[in-house]
Short mmCIF file of C-alpha atoms and ligand atoms in Angstrom, two decimals:
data_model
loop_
_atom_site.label_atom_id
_atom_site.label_comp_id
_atom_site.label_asym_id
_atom_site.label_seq_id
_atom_site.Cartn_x
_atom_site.Cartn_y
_atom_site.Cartn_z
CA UNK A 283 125.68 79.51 7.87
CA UNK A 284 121.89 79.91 7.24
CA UNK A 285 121.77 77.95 4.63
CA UNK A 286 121.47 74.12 3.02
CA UNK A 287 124.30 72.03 2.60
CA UNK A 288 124.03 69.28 1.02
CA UNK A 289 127.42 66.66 0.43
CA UNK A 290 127.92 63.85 -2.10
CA UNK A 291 131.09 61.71 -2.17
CA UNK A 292 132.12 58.62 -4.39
CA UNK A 293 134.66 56.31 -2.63
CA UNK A 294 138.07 56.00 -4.24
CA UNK A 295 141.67 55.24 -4.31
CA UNK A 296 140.51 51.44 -2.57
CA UNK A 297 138.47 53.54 0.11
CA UNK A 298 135.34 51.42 1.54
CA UNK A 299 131.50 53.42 1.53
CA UNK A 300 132.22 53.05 5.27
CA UNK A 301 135.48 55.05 5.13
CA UNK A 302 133.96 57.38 2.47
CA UNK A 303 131.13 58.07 5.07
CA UNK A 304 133.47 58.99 7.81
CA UNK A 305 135.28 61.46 5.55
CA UNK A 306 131.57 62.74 4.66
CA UNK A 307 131.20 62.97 8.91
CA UNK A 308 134.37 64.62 9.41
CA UNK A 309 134.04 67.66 6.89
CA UNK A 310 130.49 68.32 7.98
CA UNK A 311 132.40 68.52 10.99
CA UNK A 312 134.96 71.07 9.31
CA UNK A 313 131.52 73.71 8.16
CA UNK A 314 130.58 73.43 11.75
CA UNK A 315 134.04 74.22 13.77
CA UNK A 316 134.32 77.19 11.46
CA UNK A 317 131.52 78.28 12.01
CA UNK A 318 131.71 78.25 16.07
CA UNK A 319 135.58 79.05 15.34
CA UNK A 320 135.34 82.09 13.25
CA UNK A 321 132.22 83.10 11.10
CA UNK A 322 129.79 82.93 14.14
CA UNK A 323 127.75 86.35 15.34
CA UNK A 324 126.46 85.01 18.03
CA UNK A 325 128.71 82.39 19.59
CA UNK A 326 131.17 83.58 22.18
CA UNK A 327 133.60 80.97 20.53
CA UNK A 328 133.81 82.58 17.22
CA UNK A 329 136.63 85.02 16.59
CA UNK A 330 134.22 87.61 14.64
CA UNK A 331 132.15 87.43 17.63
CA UNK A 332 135.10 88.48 20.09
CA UNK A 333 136.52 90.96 17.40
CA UNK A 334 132.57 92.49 17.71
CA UNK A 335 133.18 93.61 21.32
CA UNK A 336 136.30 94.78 20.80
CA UNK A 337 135.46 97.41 18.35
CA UNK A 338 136.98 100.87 19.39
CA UNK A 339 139.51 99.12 21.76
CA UNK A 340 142.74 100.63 21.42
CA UNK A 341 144.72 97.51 21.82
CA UNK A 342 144.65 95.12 19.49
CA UNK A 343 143.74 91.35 19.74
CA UNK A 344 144.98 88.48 18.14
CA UNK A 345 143.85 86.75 15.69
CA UNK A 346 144.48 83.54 13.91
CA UNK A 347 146.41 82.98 10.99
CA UNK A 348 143.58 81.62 9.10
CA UNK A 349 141.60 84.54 9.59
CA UNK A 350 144.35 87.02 8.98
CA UNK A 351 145.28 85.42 5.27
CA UNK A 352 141.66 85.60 4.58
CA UNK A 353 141.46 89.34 5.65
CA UNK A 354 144.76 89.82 3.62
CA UNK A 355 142.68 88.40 0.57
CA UNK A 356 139.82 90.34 1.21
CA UNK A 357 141.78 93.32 1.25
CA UNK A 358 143.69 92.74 -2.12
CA UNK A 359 140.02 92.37 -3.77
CA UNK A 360 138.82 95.32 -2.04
CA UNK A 361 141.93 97.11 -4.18
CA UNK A 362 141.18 95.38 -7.29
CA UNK A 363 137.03 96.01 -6.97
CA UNK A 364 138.00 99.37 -6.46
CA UNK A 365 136.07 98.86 -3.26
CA UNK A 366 133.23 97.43 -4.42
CA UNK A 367 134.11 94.35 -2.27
CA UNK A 368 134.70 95.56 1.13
CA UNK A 369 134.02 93.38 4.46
CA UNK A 370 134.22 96.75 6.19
CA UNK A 371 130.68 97.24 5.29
CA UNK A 372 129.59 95.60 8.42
CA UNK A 373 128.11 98.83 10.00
CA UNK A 374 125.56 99.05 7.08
CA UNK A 375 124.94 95.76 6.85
CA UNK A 376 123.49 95.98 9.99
CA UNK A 377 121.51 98.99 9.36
CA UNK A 378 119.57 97.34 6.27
CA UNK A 379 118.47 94.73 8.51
CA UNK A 380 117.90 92.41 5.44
CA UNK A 381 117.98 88.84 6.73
CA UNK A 382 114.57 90.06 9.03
CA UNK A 383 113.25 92.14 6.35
CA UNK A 384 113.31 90.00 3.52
CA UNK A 385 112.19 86.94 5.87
CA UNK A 386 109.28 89.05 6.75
CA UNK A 387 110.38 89.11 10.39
CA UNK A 388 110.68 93.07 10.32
CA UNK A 389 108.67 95.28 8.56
CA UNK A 390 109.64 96.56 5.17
CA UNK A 391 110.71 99.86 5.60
CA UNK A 392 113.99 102.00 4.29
CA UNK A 393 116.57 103.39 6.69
CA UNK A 394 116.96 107.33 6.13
CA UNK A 395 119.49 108.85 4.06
CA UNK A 396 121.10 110.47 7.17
CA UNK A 397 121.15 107.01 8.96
CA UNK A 398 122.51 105.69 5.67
CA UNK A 399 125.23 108.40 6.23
CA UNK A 400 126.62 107.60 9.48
CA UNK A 401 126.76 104.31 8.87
CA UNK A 402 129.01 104.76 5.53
CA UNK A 403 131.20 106.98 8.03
CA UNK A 404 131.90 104.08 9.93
CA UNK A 405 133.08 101.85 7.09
CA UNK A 406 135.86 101.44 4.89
CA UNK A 407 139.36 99.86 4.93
CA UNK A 408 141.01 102.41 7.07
CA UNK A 409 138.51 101.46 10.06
CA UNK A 410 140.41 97.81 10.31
CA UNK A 411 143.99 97.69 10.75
CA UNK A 412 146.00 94.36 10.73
CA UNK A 413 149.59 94.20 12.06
CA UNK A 414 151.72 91.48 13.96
CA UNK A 415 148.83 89.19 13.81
CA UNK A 416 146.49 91.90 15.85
CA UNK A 417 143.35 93.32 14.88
CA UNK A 418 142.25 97.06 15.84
CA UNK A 419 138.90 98.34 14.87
CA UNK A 420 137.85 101.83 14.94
CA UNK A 421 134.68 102.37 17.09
CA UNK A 422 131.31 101.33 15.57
CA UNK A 423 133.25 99.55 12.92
CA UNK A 424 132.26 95.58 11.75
CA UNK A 425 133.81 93.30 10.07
CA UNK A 426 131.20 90.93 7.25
CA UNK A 427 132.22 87.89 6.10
CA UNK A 428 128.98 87.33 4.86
CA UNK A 429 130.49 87.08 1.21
CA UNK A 430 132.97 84.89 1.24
CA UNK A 431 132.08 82.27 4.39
CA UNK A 432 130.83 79.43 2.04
CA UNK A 433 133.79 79.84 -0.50
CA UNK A 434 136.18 79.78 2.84
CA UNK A 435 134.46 76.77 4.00
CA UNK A 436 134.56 75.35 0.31
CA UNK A 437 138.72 75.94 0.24
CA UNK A 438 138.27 74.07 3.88
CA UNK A 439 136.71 71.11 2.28
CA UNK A 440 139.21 70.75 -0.50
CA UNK A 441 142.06 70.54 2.10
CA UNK A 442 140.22 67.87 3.56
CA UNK A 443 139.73 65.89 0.71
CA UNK A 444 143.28 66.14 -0.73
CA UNK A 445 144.96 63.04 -1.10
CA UNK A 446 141.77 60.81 -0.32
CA UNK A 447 141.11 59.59 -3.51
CA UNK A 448 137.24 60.61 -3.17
CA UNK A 449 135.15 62.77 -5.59
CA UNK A 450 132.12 64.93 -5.02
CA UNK A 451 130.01 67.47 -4.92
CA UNK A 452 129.94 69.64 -1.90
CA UNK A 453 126.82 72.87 -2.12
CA UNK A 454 126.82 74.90 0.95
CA UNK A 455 123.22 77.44 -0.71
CA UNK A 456 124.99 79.18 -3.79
CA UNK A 457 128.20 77.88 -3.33
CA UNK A 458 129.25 74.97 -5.36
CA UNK A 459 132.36 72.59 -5.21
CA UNK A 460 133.03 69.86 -7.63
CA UNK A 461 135.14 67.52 -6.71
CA UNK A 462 137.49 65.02 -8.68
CA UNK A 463 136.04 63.01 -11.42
CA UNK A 464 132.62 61.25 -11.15
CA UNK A 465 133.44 57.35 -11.33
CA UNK A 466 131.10 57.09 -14.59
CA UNK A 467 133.61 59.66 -16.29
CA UNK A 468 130.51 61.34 -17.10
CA UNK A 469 130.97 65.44 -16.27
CA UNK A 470 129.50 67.37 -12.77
CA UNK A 471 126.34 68.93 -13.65
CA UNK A 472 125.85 72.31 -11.81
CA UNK A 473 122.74 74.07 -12.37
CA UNK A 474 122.20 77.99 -12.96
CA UNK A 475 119.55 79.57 -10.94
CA UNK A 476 117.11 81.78 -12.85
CA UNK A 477 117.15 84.73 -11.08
CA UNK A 478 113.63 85.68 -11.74
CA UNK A 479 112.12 82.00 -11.11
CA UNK A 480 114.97 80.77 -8.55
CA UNK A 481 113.00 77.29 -8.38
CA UNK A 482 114.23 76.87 -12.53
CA UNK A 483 117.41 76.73 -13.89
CA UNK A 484 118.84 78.98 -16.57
CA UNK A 485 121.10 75.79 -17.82
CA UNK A 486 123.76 73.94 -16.89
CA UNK A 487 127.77 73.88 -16.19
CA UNK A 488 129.34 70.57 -17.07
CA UNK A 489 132.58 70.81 -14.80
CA UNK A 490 135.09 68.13 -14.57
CA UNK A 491 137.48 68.12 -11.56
CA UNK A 492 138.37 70.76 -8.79
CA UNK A 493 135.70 73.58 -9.71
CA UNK A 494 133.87 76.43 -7.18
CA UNK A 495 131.04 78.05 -8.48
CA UNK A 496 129.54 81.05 -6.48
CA UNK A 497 126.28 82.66 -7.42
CA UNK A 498 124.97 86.02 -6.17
CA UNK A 499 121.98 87.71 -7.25
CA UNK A 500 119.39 89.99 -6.34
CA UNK A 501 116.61 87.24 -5.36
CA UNK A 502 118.29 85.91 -2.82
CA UNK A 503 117.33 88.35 0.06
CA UNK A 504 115.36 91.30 -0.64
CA UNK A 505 112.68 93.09 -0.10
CA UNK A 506 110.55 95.60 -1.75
CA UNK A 507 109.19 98.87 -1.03
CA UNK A 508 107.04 100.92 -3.51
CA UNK A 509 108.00 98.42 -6.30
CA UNK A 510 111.63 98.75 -5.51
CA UNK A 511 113.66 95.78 -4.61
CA UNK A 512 116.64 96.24 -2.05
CA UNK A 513 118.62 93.20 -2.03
CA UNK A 514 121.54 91.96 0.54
CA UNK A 515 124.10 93.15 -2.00
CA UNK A 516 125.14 96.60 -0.88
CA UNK A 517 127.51 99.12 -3.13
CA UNK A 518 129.67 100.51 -0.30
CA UNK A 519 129.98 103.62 -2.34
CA UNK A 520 126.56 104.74 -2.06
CA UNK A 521 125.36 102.68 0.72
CA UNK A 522 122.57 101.42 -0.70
CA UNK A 523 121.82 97.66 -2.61
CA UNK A 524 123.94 98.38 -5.75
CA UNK A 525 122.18 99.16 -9.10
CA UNK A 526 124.54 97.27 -11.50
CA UNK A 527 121.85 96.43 -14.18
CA UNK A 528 122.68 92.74 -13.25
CA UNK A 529 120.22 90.59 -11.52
CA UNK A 530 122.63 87.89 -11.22
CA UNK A 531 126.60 86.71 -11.34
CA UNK A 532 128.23 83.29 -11.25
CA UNK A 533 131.89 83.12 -11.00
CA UNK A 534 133.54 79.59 -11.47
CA UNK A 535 137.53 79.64 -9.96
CA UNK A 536 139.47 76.72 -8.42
CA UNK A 537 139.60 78.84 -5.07
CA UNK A 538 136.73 78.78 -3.09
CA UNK A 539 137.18 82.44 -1.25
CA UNK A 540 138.16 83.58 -5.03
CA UNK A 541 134.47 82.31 -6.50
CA UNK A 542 132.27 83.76 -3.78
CA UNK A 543 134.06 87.06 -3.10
CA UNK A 544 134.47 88.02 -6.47
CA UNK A 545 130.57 86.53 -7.21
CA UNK A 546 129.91 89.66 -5.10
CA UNK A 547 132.17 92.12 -6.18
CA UNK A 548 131.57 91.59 -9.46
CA UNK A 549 127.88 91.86 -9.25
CA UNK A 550 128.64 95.36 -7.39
CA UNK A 551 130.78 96.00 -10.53
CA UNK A 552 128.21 95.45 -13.62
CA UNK A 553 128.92 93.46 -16.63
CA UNK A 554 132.21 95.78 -17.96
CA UNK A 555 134.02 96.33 -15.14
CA UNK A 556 132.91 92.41 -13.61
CA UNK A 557 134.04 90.94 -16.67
CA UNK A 558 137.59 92.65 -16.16
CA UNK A 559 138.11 91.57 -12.77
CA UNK A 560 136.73 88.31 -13.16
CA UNK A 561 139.50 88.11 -16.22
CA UNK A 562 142.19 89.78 -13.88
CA UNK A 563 141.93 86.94 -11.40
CA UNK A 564 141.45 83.79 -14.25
CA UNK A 565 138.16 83.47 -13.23
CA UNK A 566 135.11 82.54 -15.43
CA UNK A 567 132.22 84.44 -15.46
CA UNK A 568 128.72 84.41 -16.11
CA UNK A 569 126.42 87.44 -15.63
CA UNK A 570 122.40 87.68 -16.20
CA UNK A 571 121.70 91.61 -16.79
CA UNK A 572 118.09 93.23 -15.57
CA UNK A 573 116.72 92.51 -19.14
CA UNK A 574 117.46 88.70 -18.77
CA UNK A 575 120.26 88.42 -21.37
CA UNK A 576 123.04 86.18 -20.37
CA UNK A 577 126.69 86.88 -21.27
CA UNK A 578 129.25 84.28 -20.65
CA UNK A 579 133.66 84.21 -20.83
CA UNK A 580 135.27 82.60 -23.07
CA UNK A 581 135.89 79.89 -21.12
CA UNK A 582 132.54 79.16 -20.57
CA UNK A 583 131.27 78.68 -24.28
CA UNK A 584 132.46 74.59 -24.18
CA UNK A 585 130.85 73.75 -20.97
CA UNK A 586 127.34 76.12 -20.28
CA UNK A 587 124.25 74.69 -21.91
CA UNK A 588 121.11 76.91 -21.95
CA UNK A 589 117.84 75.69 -21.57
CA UNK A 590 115.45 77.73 -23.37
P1 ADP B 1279 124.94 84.95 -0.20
O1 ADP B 1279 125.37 85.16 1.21
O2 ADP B 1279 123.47 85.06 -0.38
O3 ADP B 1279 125.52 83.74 -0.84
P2 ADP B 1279 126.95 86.69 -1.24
O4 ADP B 1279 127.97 85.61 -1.12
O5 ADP B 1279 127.00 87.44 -2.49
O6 ADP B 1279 125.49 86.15 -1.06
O7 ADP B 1279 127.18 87.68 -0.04
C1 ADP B 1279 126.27 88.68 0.32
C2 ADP B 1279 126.61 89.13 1.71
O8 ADP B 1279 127.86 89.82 1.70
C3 ADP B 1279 125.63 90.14 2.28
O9 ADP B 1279 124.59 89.51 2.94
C4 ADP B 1279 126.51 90.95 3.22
O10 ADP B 1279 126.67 90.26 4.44
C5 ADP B 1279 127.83 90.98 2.52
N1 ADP B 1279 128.01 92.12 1.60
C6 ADP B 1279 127.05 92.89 1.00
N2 ADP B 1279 127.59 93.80 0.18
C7 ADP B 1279 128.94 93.62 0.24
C8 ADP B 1279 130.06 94.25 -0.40
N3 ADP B 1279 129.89 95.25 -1.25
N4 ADP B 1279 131.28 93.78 -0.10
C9 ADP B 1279 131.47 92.76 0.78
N5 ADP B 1279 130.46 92.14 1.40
C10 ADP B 1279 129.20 92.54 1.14
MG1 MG B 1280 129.78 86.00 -2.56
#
């Protein structure tokens, strides 16, 4: 997934460290065979790698169920986003090329406003179509999971740790499960990434229980051209990294998927219309606008502590 993940279990319900430790094993496991299963690019396993080379074939392939639910999510928040989430944006995800420009592997350059163009031609909902567990995909169309992999692999984890007894905290880069309760009693302690000094923290989440929280922001990947940063978090209506006015958004949700897609949709979205969808889906919220200030739901005001 191209990023750190890092796992933390407490034993429970009578479970030795040694049996704890095996659980630990087998959903590191779980990250990996969905990875080579379905989110891979580049291994021939992976069922967005197959669904790649099928683009423009008439006939449709099958699919699992697992990935077909997760496309039926995807779609609903596409609908609710009013399409600022939309894994359809594949074709100019590619074209940014942001993973090798903002790791300094490509040069930093912009794509033109014509190639910007064609590749918005090639996305949008209408380019995927999903019926009697087939896929069809229109020629030159993609499919991104980018968004929501961790969260997926988060809702994995949770199925896997469902009637264990164990507690934990799971954090696949900025995605975030808490687990059960921590055998102290004492509160999880999730951290808030200032998005202008990602190695501090804007303060901290104390969660208690089942909990993912999904950060995306603008400092994540980027780079910058004449002062100009172009981040990895595109607005499929213009085609280019979306100018919100946020520089960051944290969405906490008991649903893994839920957290990280709508962590990008609602950055997309900007503080109004974010706040509204995060509300729409019982999600809490908590945004970081361009200026710095920090606006929090309700349902945050018990739990986030800033640090100033
Ligand atoms: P990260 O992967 O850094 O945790 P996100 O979860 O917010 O960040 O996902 C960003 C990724 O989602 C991008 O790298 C890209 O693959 C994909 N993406 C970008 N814009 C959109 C969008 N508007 N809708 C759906 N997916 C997007
Ligand atoms: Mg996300």
């Amino acid at each position: 997934m191209g990023t750190i993940i890092s796992m933390t279990v407490y034993p429970g319900g009578g479970m030795t460290g040694e049996e704890a430790r095996e659980l630990l094993a087998e959903t590191k496991g779980l990250v990996r065979s969905l990875e080579e299963t379905l989110l891979s690019r580049k291994l021939e396993t992976a069922e967005l790698w197959k669904i790649d080379q099928k683009a423009g074939d008439k006939e449709g392939m099958p699919i699992s169920e697992l990935l077909s639910g997760i496309l039926e999510e995807c779609f609903q928040v596409s609908e609710d986003s009013g399409g600022a989430f939309d894994v359809s944006v594949g074709p100019l995800v590619r074209l940014w090329r942001m993973d090798e420009r903002a790791a300094g592997e490509e040069e930093a350059t912009l794509p033109t406003a014509e190639e910007i163009e064609r590749a918005a031609a090639l996305c949008g909902w209408d380019k995927i179509r999903l019926a009697d567990g087939k896929i069809t995909l229109a020629e030159g169309a993609c499919i991104d999971l980018g968004a929501v992999g961790k969260g997926i692999a988060l809702d994995e984890i949770v199925r896997a740790l469902e009637g264990t007894g164990v507690s934990g905290v799971f954090s696949l880069g900025g995605s975030i499960l808490t687990y059960g309760e921590k055998p102290d009693g004492s509160p999880w302690r999730v951290g808030v990434v200032d998005p202008r000094d990602p190695a501090k923290t804007l303060g901290n989440l104390e969660l208690r229980g089942q909990w993912c929280v999904s950060t995306s922001g603008d400092y994540e990947r980027f780079f910058e051209v004449d002062g100009v940063r172009y981040h990895h978090l595109l607005d499929p209506a213009t085609g280019y990294p979306a100018r919100s006015g946020l520089r960051s958004v944290t969405i906490l949700s008991k649903s893994g998927f839920l957290s990280d897609a709508l962590s990008t949709a609602c950055f997309v979205l900007g503080r109004e219309k974010g706040m509204e969808l995060a509300e729409k889906y019982q999600a809490e919220i908590l945004l970081v606008e361009e200026d710095g200030t920090i606006y929090i739901s309700e349902g945050l005001k018990s739990i986030f502590s800033a640090i100033n």
